[in-house]
Short mmCIF file of N, CA and C in Angstrom, two decimals:
data_model
loop_
_atom_site.label_atom_id
_atom_site.label_comp_id
_atom_site.label_asym_id
_atom_site.label_seq_id
_atom_site.Cartn_x
_atom_site.Cartn_y
_atom_site.Cartn_z
N LYS A 1 -8.08 4.95 -14.16
CA LYS A 1 -7.00 5.43 -14.98
C LYS A 1 -6.19 6.46 -14.20
N ILE A 2 -4.90 6.43 -14.37
CA ILE A 2 -4.02 7.38 -13.69
C ILE A 2 -3.48 8.34 -14.74
N TYR A 3 -3.66 9.60 -14.50
CA TYR A 3 -3.12 10.64 -15.37
C TYR A 3 -2.05 11.40 -14.62
N PHE A 4 -1.01 11.81 -15.33
CA PHE A 4 0.06 12.55 -14.67
C PHE A 4 0.03 13.97 -15.14
N PHE A 5 0.11 14.88 -14.21
CA PHE A 5 0.00 16.30 -14.49
C PHE A 5 1.13 17.07 -13.79
N PHE A 6 2.26 16.38 -13.58
CA PHE A 6 3.35 16.92 -12.77
C PHE A 6 4.12 18.07 -13.40
N PHE A 7 4.25 18.08 -14.70
CA PHE A 7 5.25 18.94 -15.30
C PHE A 7 4.66 20.02 -16.18
N LYS A 8 5.26 21.20 -16.17
CA LYS A 8 4.88 22.30 -17.03
C LYS A 8 5.64 22.20 -18.36
N ASP A 9 6.93 21.85 -18.28
CA ASP A 9 7.80 21.80 -19.46
C ASP A 9 8.19 20.38 -19.74
N PHE A 10 7.92 19.92 -20.94
CA PHE A 10 8.24 18.54 -21.30
C PHE A 10 9.22 18.54 -22.48
N LYS A 11 10.04 17.52 -22.52
CA LYS A 11 10.98 17.39 -23.64
C LYS A 11 10.19 17.13 -24.93
N GLU A 12 9.12 16.39 -24.83
CA GLU A 12 8.28 16.16 -25.99
C GLU A 12 6.83 16.25 -25.56
N LYS A 13 6.00 16.70 -26.44
CA LYS A 13 4.60 16.88 -26.11
C LYS A 13 3.88 15.55 -26.10
N LYS A 14 3.03 15.35 -25.12
CA LYS A 14 2.20 14.14 -25.02
C LYS A 14 0.75 14.58 -25.02
N ASP A 15 -0.10 13.67 -25.39
CA ASP A 15 -1.53 13.93 -25.34
C ASP A 15 -2.01 13.57 -23.94
N PHE A 16 -2.29 14.59 -23.14
CA PHE A 16 -2.63 14.34 -21.76
C PHE A 16 -4.12 13.96 -21.57
N ASN A 17 -4.81 13.81 -22.67
CA ASN A 17 -6.16 13.23 -22.55
C ASN A 17 -6.07 11.72 -22.52
N GLN A 18 -4.88 11.17 -22.70
CA GLN A 18 -4.66 9.75 -22.68
C GLN A 18 -3.77 9.42 -21.47
N PRO A 19 -3.99 8.26 -20.86
CA PRO A 19 -3.13 7.88 -19.75
C PRO A 19 -1.73 7.53 -20.23
N ALA A 20 -0.79 7.51 -19.29
CA ALA A 20 0.56 7.07 -19.63
C ALA A 20 0.52 5.66 -20.14
N THR A 21 1.55 5.26 -20.89
CA THR A 21 1.58 3.92 -21.46
C THR A 21 1.45 2.89 -20.34
N LYS A 22 0.62 1.90 -20.57
CA LYS A 22 0.39 0.87 -19.57
C LYS A 22 0.68 -0.49 -20.18
N ASN A 23 1.51 -1.28 -19.56
CA ASN A 23 1.90 -2.60 -20.04
C ASN A 23 1.96 -3.54 -18.85
N ASN A 24 1.14 -4.58 -18.88
CA ASN A 24 1.10 -5.53 -17.76
C ASN A 24 0.86 -4.86 -16.41
N ASN A 25 -0.07 -3.92 -16.37
CA ASN A 25 -0.43 -3.19 -15.16
C ASN A 25 0.71 -2.34 -14.60
N VAL A 26 1.71 -2.05 -15.39
CA VAL A 26 2.81 -1.15 -14.99
C VAL A 26 2.70 0.10 -15.85
N ILE A 27 2.62 1.24 -15.21
CA ILE A 27 2.48 2.49 -15.93
C ILE A 27 3.87 3.05 -16.19
N ASN A 28 4.20 3.30 -17.45
CA ASN A 28 5.50 3.81 -17.80
C ASN A 28 5.49 5.34 -17.76
N PHE A 29 5.60 5.87 -16.55
CA PHE A 29 5.58 7.32 -16.39
C PHE A 29 7.00 7.89 -16.60
N SER A 30 8.01 7.03 -16.81
CA SER A 30 9.34 7.54 -17.08
C SER A 30 9.44 8.16 -18.45
N GLU A 31 8.43 7.92 -19.30
CA GLU A 31 8.42 8.56 -20.62
C GLU A 31 8.12 10.06 -20.49
N PHE A 32 7.60 10.48 -19.37
CA PHE A 32 7.31 11.89 -19.13
C PHE A 32 8.43 12.48 -18.30
N THR A 33 9.13 13.44 -18.85
CA THR A 33 10.18 14.13 -18.09
C THR A 33 10.00 15.63 -18.22
N ASP A 34 10.45 16.37 -17.20
CA ASP A 34 10.45 17.82 -17.31
C ASP A 34 11.72 18.28 -18.01
N ALA A 35 11.96 19.57 -18.06
CA ALA A 35 13.12 20.11 -18.77
C ALA A 35 14.44 19.66 -18.18
N THR A 36 14.43 19.23 -16.88
CA THR A 36 15.66 18.80 -16.24
C THR A 36 15.82 17.27 -16.29
N GLY A 37 14.92 16.60 -16.99
CA GLY A 37 14.99 15.16 -17.11
C GLY A 37 14.38 14.39 -15.96
N ARG A 38 13.74 15.09 -15.04
CA ARG A 38 13.15 14.44 -13.86
C ARG A 38 11.79 13.85 -14.22
N THR A 39 11.56 12.65 -13.70
CA THR A 39 10.28 11.96 -13.87
C THR A 39 9.36 12.27 -12.69
N ALA A 40 8.15 11.77 -12.76
CA ALA A 40 7.20 11.90 -11.63
C ALA A 40 7.79 11.29 -10.38
N LEU A 41 8.53 10.18 -10.52
CA LEU A 41 9.17 9.54 -9.34
C LEU A 41 10.20 10.50 -8.72
N HIS A 42 10.99 11.15 -9.53
CA HIS A 42 11.97 12.11 -9.00
C HIS A 42 11.27 13.20 -8.18
N HIS A 43 10.18 13.73 -8.76
CA HIS A 43 9.45 14.81 -8.05
C HIS A 43 8.82 14.31 -6.77
N ALA A 44 8.23 13.15 -6.79
CA ALA A 44 7.59 12.61 -5.59
C ALA A 44 8.65 12.31 -4.52
N ALA A 45 9.83 11.82 -4.93
CA ALA A 45 10.89 11.50 -3.96
C ALA A 45 11.48 12.74 -3.32
N SER A 46 11.32 13.90 -3.97
CA SER A 46 11.85 15.15 -3.39
C SER A 46 10.85 15.85 -2.50
N ASN A 47 9.62 15.32 -2.43
CA ASN A 47 8.55 15.97 -1.64
C ASN A 47 8.30 15.18 -0.37
N SER A 48 8.68 15.75 0.77
CA SER A 48 8.53 15.00 2.04
C SER A 48 7.20 15.24 2.72
N SER A 49 6.30 15.98 2.11
CA SER A 49 4.99 16.19 2.73
C SER A 49 4.19 14.89 2.71
N SER A 50 3.07 14.88 3.41
CA SER A 50 2.25 13.65 3.42
C SER A 50 1.69 13.37 2.03
N ASP A 51 1.39 14.41 1.26
CA ASP A 51 0.93 14.22 -0.12
C ASP A 51 2.04 13.65 -0.95
N GLY A 52 3.25 14.13 -0.79
CA GLY A 52 4.39 13.63 -1.54
C GLY A 52 4.63 12.14 -1.26
N ARG A 53 4.52 11.77 0.03
CA ARG A 53 4.71 10.35 0.42
C ARG A 53 3.62 9.50 -0.22
N ALA A 54 2.38 9.99 -0.21
CA ALA A 54 1.27 9.24 -0.79
C ALA A 54 1.48 9.05 -2.30
N ILE A 55 1.90 10.11 -2.97
CA ILE A 55 2.13 10.01 -4.42
C ILE A 55 3.28 9.06 -4.69
N LEU A 56 4.36 9.14 -3.91
CA LEU A 56 5.48 8.23 -4.11
C LEU A 56 5.06 6.79 -3.93
N ASP A 57 4.23 6.51 -2.92
CA ASP A 57 3.76 5.14 -2.70
C ASP A 57 2.93 4.66 -3.91
N ILE A 58 2.08 5.50 -4.43
CA ILE A 58 1.27 5.13 -5.60
C ILE A 58 2.19 4.81 -6.78
N LEU A 59 3.15 5.70 -7.02
CA LEU A 59 4.03 5.51 -8.16
C LEU A 59 4.93 4.25 -7.99
N LEU A 60 5.44 4.05 -6.77
CA LEU A 60 6.29 2.87 -6.52
C LEU A 60 5.51 1.58 -6.67
N ASN A 61 4.20 1.60 -6.42
CA ASN A 61 3.39 0.40 -6.58
C ASN A 61 3.16 0.04 -8.05
N SER A 62 3.45 0.95 -8.94
CA SER A 62 3.22 0.67 -10.37
C SER A 62 4.48 1.02 -11.18
N THR A 63 5.62 0.57 -10.67
CA THR A 63 6.87 0.90 -11.35
C THR A 63 7.72 -0.33 -11.61
N THR A 64 8.83 -0.12 -12.30
CA THR A 64 9.81 -1.17 -12.54
C THR A 64 11.16 -0.71 -12.01
N ILE A 65 12.10 -1.67 -11.93
CA ILE A 65 13.43 -1.34 -11.48
C ILE A 65 14.06 -0.30 -12.42
N GLN A 66 13.83 -0.43 -13.69
CA GLN A 66 14.41 0.49 -14.65
C GLN A 66 13.92 1.93 -14.42
N MET A 67 12.64 2.07 -14.06
CA MET A 67 12.09 3.39 -13.82
C MET A 67 12.70 4.01 -12.54
N ILE A 68 12.94 3.20 -11.53
CA ILE A 68 13.55 3.71 -10.32
C ILE A 68 14.98 4.14 -10.60
N ALA A 69 15.65 3.43 -11.49
CA ALA A 69 17.03 3.73 -11.84
C ALA A 69 17.20 4.82 -12.90
N THR A 70 16.08 5.34 -13.42
CA THR A 70 16.14 6.38 -14.46
C THR A 70 16.89 7.61 -13.88
N LYS A 71 17.76 8.13 -14.71
CA LYS A 71 18.54 9.32 -14.28
C LYS A 71 18.02 10.60 -14.94
N ASP A 72 18.11 11.70 -14.17
CA ASP A 72 17.76 13.00 -14.72
C ASP A 72 18.99 13.57 -15.44
N ASN A 73 18.93 14.83 -15.86
CA ASN A 73 20.04 15.43 -16.61
C ASN A 73 21.32 15.60 -15.78
N GLN A 74 21.22 15.52 -14.44
CA GLN A 74 22.37 15.61 -13.57
C GLN A 74 22.93 14.23 -13.24
N GLY A 75 22.33 13.20 -13.80
CA GLY A 75 22.77 11.85 -13.55
C GLY A 75 22.25 11.29 -12.25
N SER A 76 21.25 11.95 -11.67
CA SER A 76 20.69 11.52 -10.38
C SER A 76 19.54 10.54 -10.59
N THR A 77 19.62 9.43 -9.86
CA THR A 77 18.50 8.50 -9.84
C THR A 77 17.46 9.04 -8.85
N VAL A 78 16.36 8.35 -8.76
CA VAL A 78 15.32 8.72 -7.78
C VAL A 78 15.88 8.68 -6.37
N LEU A 79 16.77 7.71 -6.09
CA LEU A 79 17.37 7.63 -4.76
C LEU A 79 18.27 8.84 -4.47
N HIS A 80 19.07 9.25 -5.43
CA HIS A 80 19.89 10.45 -5.27
C HIS A 80 18.99 11.66 -4.95
N THR A 81 17.89 11.76 -5.67
CA THR A 81 16.96 12.88 -5.48
C THR A 81 16.36 12.90 -4.09
N ALA A 82 15.97 11.74 -3.59
CA ALA A 82 15.43 11.66 -2.21
C ALA A 82 16.47 12.07 -1.18
N ILE A 83 17.72 11.68 -1.38
CA ILE A 83 18.80 12.05 -0.47
C ILE A 83 19.03 13.55 -0.53
N LYS A 84 19.10 14.12 -1.74
CA LYS A 84 19.33 15.57 -1.88
C LYS A 84 18.23 16.38 -1.18
N SER A 85 17.05 15.79 -1.10
CA SER A 85 15.92 16.44 -0.45
C SER A 85 15.80 16.12 1.05
N ASN A 86 16.78 15.33 1.57
CA ASN A 86 16.77 14.89 2.95
C ASN A 86 15.43 14.20 3.29
N ASN A 87 14.98 13.38 2.37
CA ASN A 87 13.68 12.69 2.53
C ASN A 87 13.93 11.24 2.90
N GLN A 88 14.17 11.00 4.20
CA GLN A 88 14.50 9.67 4.67
C GLN A 88 13.36 8.69 4.44
N SER A 89 12.15 9.16 4.56
CA SER A 89 10.98 8.28 4.30
C SER A 89 11.00 7.77 2.87
N ALA A 90 11.33 8.66 1.92
CA ALA A 90 11.38 8.25 0.51
C ALA A 90 12.54 7.31 0.29
N VAL A 91 13.69 7.57 0.90
CA VAL A 91 14.86 6.67 0.78
C VAL A 91 14.46 5.29 1.23
N ASN A 92 13.83 5.22 2.39
CA ASN A 92 13.39 3.92 2.95
C ASN A 92 12.40 3.21 2.02
N SER A 93 11.43 3.97 1.50
CA SER A 93 10.42 3.37 0.62
C SER A 93 11.05 2.86 -0.67
N ILE A 94 11.98 3.60 -1.26
CA ILE A 94 12.65 3.18 -2.48
C ILE A 94 13.47 1.93 -2.26
N ILE A 95 14.25 1.90 -1.18
CA ILE A 95 15.08 0.72 -0.86
C ILE A 95 14.16 -0.48 -0.63
N ASN A 96 13.12 -0.32 0.16
CA ASN A 96 12.20 -1.45 0.46
C ASN A 96 11.53 -1.94 -0.82
N LYS A 97 11.14 -1.02 -1.72
CA LYS A 97 10.52 -1.41 -2.98
C LYS A 97 11.51 -2.22 -3.84
N MET A 98 12.75 -1.76 -3.89
CA MET A 98 13.77 -2.45 -4.67
C MET A 98 13.99 -3.87 -4.10
N LYS A 99 14.06 -3.96 -2.79
CA LYS A 99 14.24 -5.29 -2.16
C LYS A 99 13.05 -6.19 -2.46
N ALA A 100 11.87 -5.66 -2.38
CA ALA A 100 10.65 -6.45 -2.68
C ALA A 100 10.61 -6.88 -4.14
N MET A 101 10.99 -6.00 -5.02
CA MET A 101 10.96 -6.32 -6.45
C MET A 101 12.00 -7.37 -6.82
N THR A 102 13.06 -7.47 -6.04
CA THR A 102 14.14 -8.40 -6.36
C THR A 102 14.11 -9.63 -5.46
N SER A 103 13.12 -9.77 -4.59
CA SER A 103 13.08 -10.86 -3.64
C SER A 103 12.93 -12.22 -4.33
N ASN A 104 12.29 -12.23 -5.48
CA ASN A 104 12.10 -13.50 -6.20
C ASN A 104 13.22 -13.76 -7.20
N ALA A 105 14.13 -12.80 -7.35
CA ALA A 105 15.24 -12.95 -8.29
C ALA A 105 16.29 -13.88 -7.70
N ASN A 106 17.20 -14.32 -8.54
CA ASN A 106 18.37 -15.04 -8.07
C ASN A 106 18.98 -14.23 -6.95
N ILE A 107 19.38 -14.83 -5.85
CA ILE A 107 19.82 -14.09 -4.68
C ILE A 107 20.97 -13.13 -5.00
N ASP A 108 21.93 -13.56 -5.79
CA ASP A 108 23.02 -12.66 -6.14
C ASP A 108 22.55 -11.53 -7.02
N GLN A 109 21.67 -11.82 -7.97
CA GLN A 109 21.17 -10.80 -8.85
C GLN A 109 20.37 -9.77 -8.07
N GLY A 110 19.51 -10.20 -7.17
CA GLY A 110 18.71 -9.27 -6.38
C GLY A 110 19.56 -8.38 -5.48
N ILE A 111 20.56 -8.95 -4.86
CA ILE A 111 21.49 -8.18 -4.02
C ILE A 111 22.21 -7.16 -4.85
N ASN A 112 22.71 -7.58 -6.00
CA ASN A 112 23.46 -6.66 -6.83
C ASN A 112 22.64 -5.51 -7.33
N ILE A 113 21.35 -5.71 -7.61
CA ILE A 113 20.52 -4.64 -8.10
C ILE A 113 20.35 -3.56 -7.03
N VAL A 114 20.11 -3.94 -5.78
CA VAL A 114 19.96 -2.96 -4.72
C VAL A 114 21.29 -2.27 -4.46
N ASP A 115 22.36 -3.06 -4.36
CA ASP A 115 23.68 -2.48 -4.15
C ASP A 115 24.04 -1.51 -5.27
N ASN A 116 23.76 -1.91 -6.50
CA ASN A 116 24.10 -1.07 -7.64
C ASN A 116 23.34 0.24 -7.62
N LEU A 117 22.09 0.24 -7.20
CA LEU A 117 21.33 1.48 -7.10
C LEU A 117 21.97 2.39 -6.07
N ILE A 118 22.35 1.86 -4.94
CA ILE A 118 22.95 2.68 -3.88
C ILE A 118 24.32 3.21 -4.32
N LEU A 119 25.08 2.42 -5.08
CA LEU A 119 26.42 2.79 -5.47
C LEU A 119 26.52 3.46 -6.85
N GLU A 120 25.39 3.66 -7.51
CA GLU A 120 25.35 4.32 -8.81
C GLU A 120 25.82 5.77 -8.63
N LYS A 121 26.69 6.22 -9.53
CA LYS A 121 27.27 7.57 -9.44
C LYS A 121 26.47 8.54 -10.29
N ASN A 122 26.33 9.77 -9.77
CA ASN A 122 25.70 10.85 -10.55
C ASN A 122 26.81 11.58 -11.35
N HIS A 123 26.49 12.70 -11.97
CA HIS A 123 27.46 13.42 -12.80
C HIS A 123 28.53 14.10 -11.95
N ASN A 124 28.30 14.22 -10.63
CA ASN A 124 29.34 14.74 -9.72
C ASN A 124 30.20 13.61 -9.19
N ASN A 125 30.05 12.42 -9.75
CA ASN A 125 30.82 11.24 -9.37
C ASN A 125 30.58 10.84 -7.90
N GLU A 126 29.33 11.03 -7.43
CA GLU A 126 28.95 10.68 -6.07
C GLU A 126 27.95 9.56 -6.09
N ASN A 127 28.24 8.49 -5.31
CA ASN A 127 27.20 7.49 -5.13
C ASN A 127 26.29 7.95 -3.98
N CYS A 128 25.29 7.20 -3.68
CA CYS A 128 24.32 7.63 -2.67
C CYS A 128 24.93 7.71 -1.26
N LEU A 129 25.84 6.81 -0.95
CA LEU A 129 26.53 6.87 0.36
C LEU A 129 27.34 8.17 0.46
N GLU A 130 28.11 8.47 -0.57
CA GLU A 130 28.92 9.68 -0.55
C GLU A 130 28.06 10.93 -0.51
N LEU A 131 26.95 10.92 -1.23
CA LEU A 131 26.05 12.09 -1.24
C LEU A 131 25.44 12.29 0.15
N SER A 132 25.05 11.22 0.81
CA SER A 132 24.43 11.36 2.15
C SER A 132 25.44 11.94 3.15
N ILE A 133 26.71 11.57 3.01
CA ILE A 133 27.73 12.13 3.88
C ILE A 133 28.00 13.59 3.52
N LYS A 134 28.14 13.89 2.25
CA LYS A 134 28.38 15.25 1.80
C LYS A 134 27.25 16.17 2.29
N MET A 135 26.04 15.67 2.27
CA MET A 135 24.87 16.47 2.68
C MET A 135 24.73 16.54 4.21
N GLY A 136 25.59 15.80 4.93
CA GLY A 136 25.50 15.82 6.41
C GLY A 136 24.28 15.08 6.91
N LEU A 137 23.99 13.90 6.33
CA LEU A 137 22.78 13.14 6.68
C LEU A 137 23.19 11.75 7.18
N PRO A 138 23.76 11.67 8.40
CA PRO A 138 24.23 10.38 8.87
C PRO A 138 23.14 9.32 9.01
N SER A 139 21.90 9.71 9.33
CA SER A 139 20.85 8.70 9.49
C SER A 139 20.53 8.06 8.14
N ILE A 140 20.57 8.83 7.05
CA ILE A 140 20.34 8.27 5.73
C ILE A 140 21.53 7.40 5.32
N TYR A 141 22.75 7.86 5.65
CA TYR A 141 23.94 7.05 5.37
C TYR A 141 23.81 5.69 6.04
N ILE A 142 23.40 5.66 7.30
CA ILE A 142 23.28 4.41 8.05
C ILE A 142 22.24 3.51 7.39
N LEU A 143 21.10 4.07 7.00
CA LEU A 143 20.04 3.31 6.32
C LEU A 143 20.59 2.67 5.03
N LEU A 144 21.30 3.43 4.26
CA LEU A 144 21.87 2.92 3.01
C LEU A 144 22.94 1.86 3.27
N GLU A 145 23.82 2.16 4.20
CA GLU A 145 24.93 1.24 4.51
C GLU A 145 24.38 -0.10 5.00
N LYS A 146 23.35 -0.07 5.81
CA LYS A 146 22.75 -1.32 6.30
C LYS A 146 22.05 -2.09 5.18
N SER A 147 21.66 -1.39 4.12
CA SER A 147 20.96 -2.02 2.99
C SER A 147 21.91 -2.68 2.00
N ILE A 148 23.18 -2.31 2.04
CA ILE A 148 24.16 -2.91 1.13
C ILE A 148 24.54 -4.27 1.70
N THR A 149 24.41 -5.28 0.87
CA THR A 149 24.71 -6.63 1.33
C THR A 149 26.14 -7.04 1.00
N ASN A 150 26.69 -6.51 -0.08
CA ASN A 150 28.07 -6.83 -0.46
C ASN A 150 28.98 -5.71 -0.01
N LYS A 151 29.46 -5.79 1.23
CA LYS A 151 30.25 -4.70 1.79
C LYS A 151 31.56 -4.53 1.04
N LYS A 152 31.97 -5.52 0.28
CA LYS A 152 33.20 -5.37 -0.51
C LYS A 152 32.97 -4.51 -1.73
N SER A 153 31.72 -4.17 -2.04
CA SER A 153 31.43 -3.42 -3.26
C SER A 153 31.72 -1.93 -3.12
N PHE A 154 32.06 -1.46 -1.93
CA PHE A 154 32.48 -0.07 -1.78
C PHE A 154 33.63 -0.01 -0.80
N ASP A 155 34.48 0.97 -0.97
CA ASP A 155 35.68 1.12 -0.20
C ASP A 155 35.41 2.14 0.93
N LEU A 156 35.15 1.62 2.14
CA LEU A 156 34.82 2.46 3.29
C LEU A 156 35.97 3.43 3.64
N ALA A 157 37.20 2.96 3.54
CA ALA A 157 38.35 3.82 3.85
C ALA A 157 38.40 4.99 2.90
N GLU A 158 38.17 4.74 1.60
CA GLU A 158 38.18 5.80 0.61
C GLU A 158 37.07 6.81 0.89
N LEU A 159 35.90 6.29 1.26
CA LEU A 159 34.77 7.14 1.58
C LEU A 159 35.09 8.04 2.77
N PHE A 160 35.65 7.48 3.84
CA PHE A 160 35.97 8.27 5.02
C PHE A 160 37.09 9.27 4.75
N ASN A 161 37.99 8.95 3.85
CA ASN A 161 39.05 9.90 3.48
C ASN A 161 38.45 11.16 2.86
N LYS A 162 37.32 11.05 2.24
CA LYS A 162 36.64 12.17 1.59
C LYS A 162 35.92 13.07 2.58
N VAL A 163 35.53 12.55 3.73
CA VAL A 163 34.58 13.27 4.57
C VAL A 163 35.17 13.91 5.82
N GLY A 164 36.26 13.41 6.34
CA GLY A 164 36.89 14.01 7.50
C GLY A 164 36.38 13.48 8.82
N PRO A 165 37.09 13.82 9.92
CA PRO A 165 36.83 13.22 11.25
C PRO A 165 35.50 13.65 11.88
N LYS A 166 35.03 14.88 11.61
CA LYS A 166 33.76 15.32 12.22
C LYS A 166 32.59 14.45 11.73
N THR A 167 32.56 14.17 10.43
CA THR A 167 31.49 13.35 9.89
C THR A 167 31.59 11.93 10.40
N ILE A 168 32.81 11.41 10.49
CA ILE A 168 33.00 10.05 10.99
C ILE A 168 32.46 9.96 12.41
N LYS A 169 32.79 10.94 13.24
CA LYS A 169 32.31 10.96 14.63
C LYS A 169 30.78 10.99 14.68
N SER A 170 30.18 11.82 13.81
CA SER A 170 28.71 11.91 13.76
C SER A 170 28.09 10.58 13.38
N ILE A 171 28.67 9.90 12.39
CA ILE A 171 28.15 8.60 11.97
C ILE A 171 28.27 7.56 13.05
N ILE A 172 29.43 7.55 13.71
CA ILE A 172 29.63 6.59 14.82
C ILE A 172 28.63 6.84 15.93
N ASN A 173 28.43 8.09 16.29
CA ASN A 173 27.45 8.42 17.34
C ASN A 173 26.06 7.97 16.94
N ASP A 174 25.66 8.20 15.70
CA ASP A 174 24.33 7.78 15.23
C ASP A 174 24.22 6.25 15.20
N LEU A 175 25.28 5.57 14.81
CA LEU A 175 25.28 4.10 14.81
C LEU A 175 25.08 3.55 16.21
N LEU A 176 25.75 4.17 17.19
CA LEU A 176 25.61 3.72 18.57
C LEU A 176 24.19 3.92 19.08
N LYS A 177 23.57 5.04 18.67
CA LYS A 177 22.19 5.33 19.06
C LYS A 177 21.17 4.34 18.46
N SER A 178 21.45 3.90 17.19
CA SER A 178 20.48 3.10 16.49
C SER A 178 20.53 1.62 16.86
N ASP A 179 21.62 1.17 17.48
CA ASP A 179 21.72 -0.26 17.81
C ASP A 179 21.33 -0.58 19.21
#
């Protein structure tokens, strides 16, 4: 049995002598949120320590697409949270999990789900690509950009207009290094 003990403040009280709701071997830990609306996945994605990575892996192995897309009170998905924490390992794990979960789906549906997660906007009207650039994280931007399959789904020119020439130069340099 897996018990969650992540949060001090909950929106609603739960009986912690009982495990989180379990349905078809998927644990619905998104029903547990702290005062900021963050789930256990949000907290694990923000922790880049080896313990944080291990917890994230455990949680990702027993999650659904909807739980990964759950937003906190700031409108941030788990992916936004990993980017805000500069946790490239978590970003990679979340993207890979989404791809694996959608690999058996209709090809267009699977692609759209991953693209939609990356392009989902938070309350600051930032998708994950924009957030990675704003945070000065070109390596995370590159990882996200390479994961988007429908390049028409975002406007690269509009994105670059927001960030300026220094960031563009940094991204180009990192792209040259990675290929």
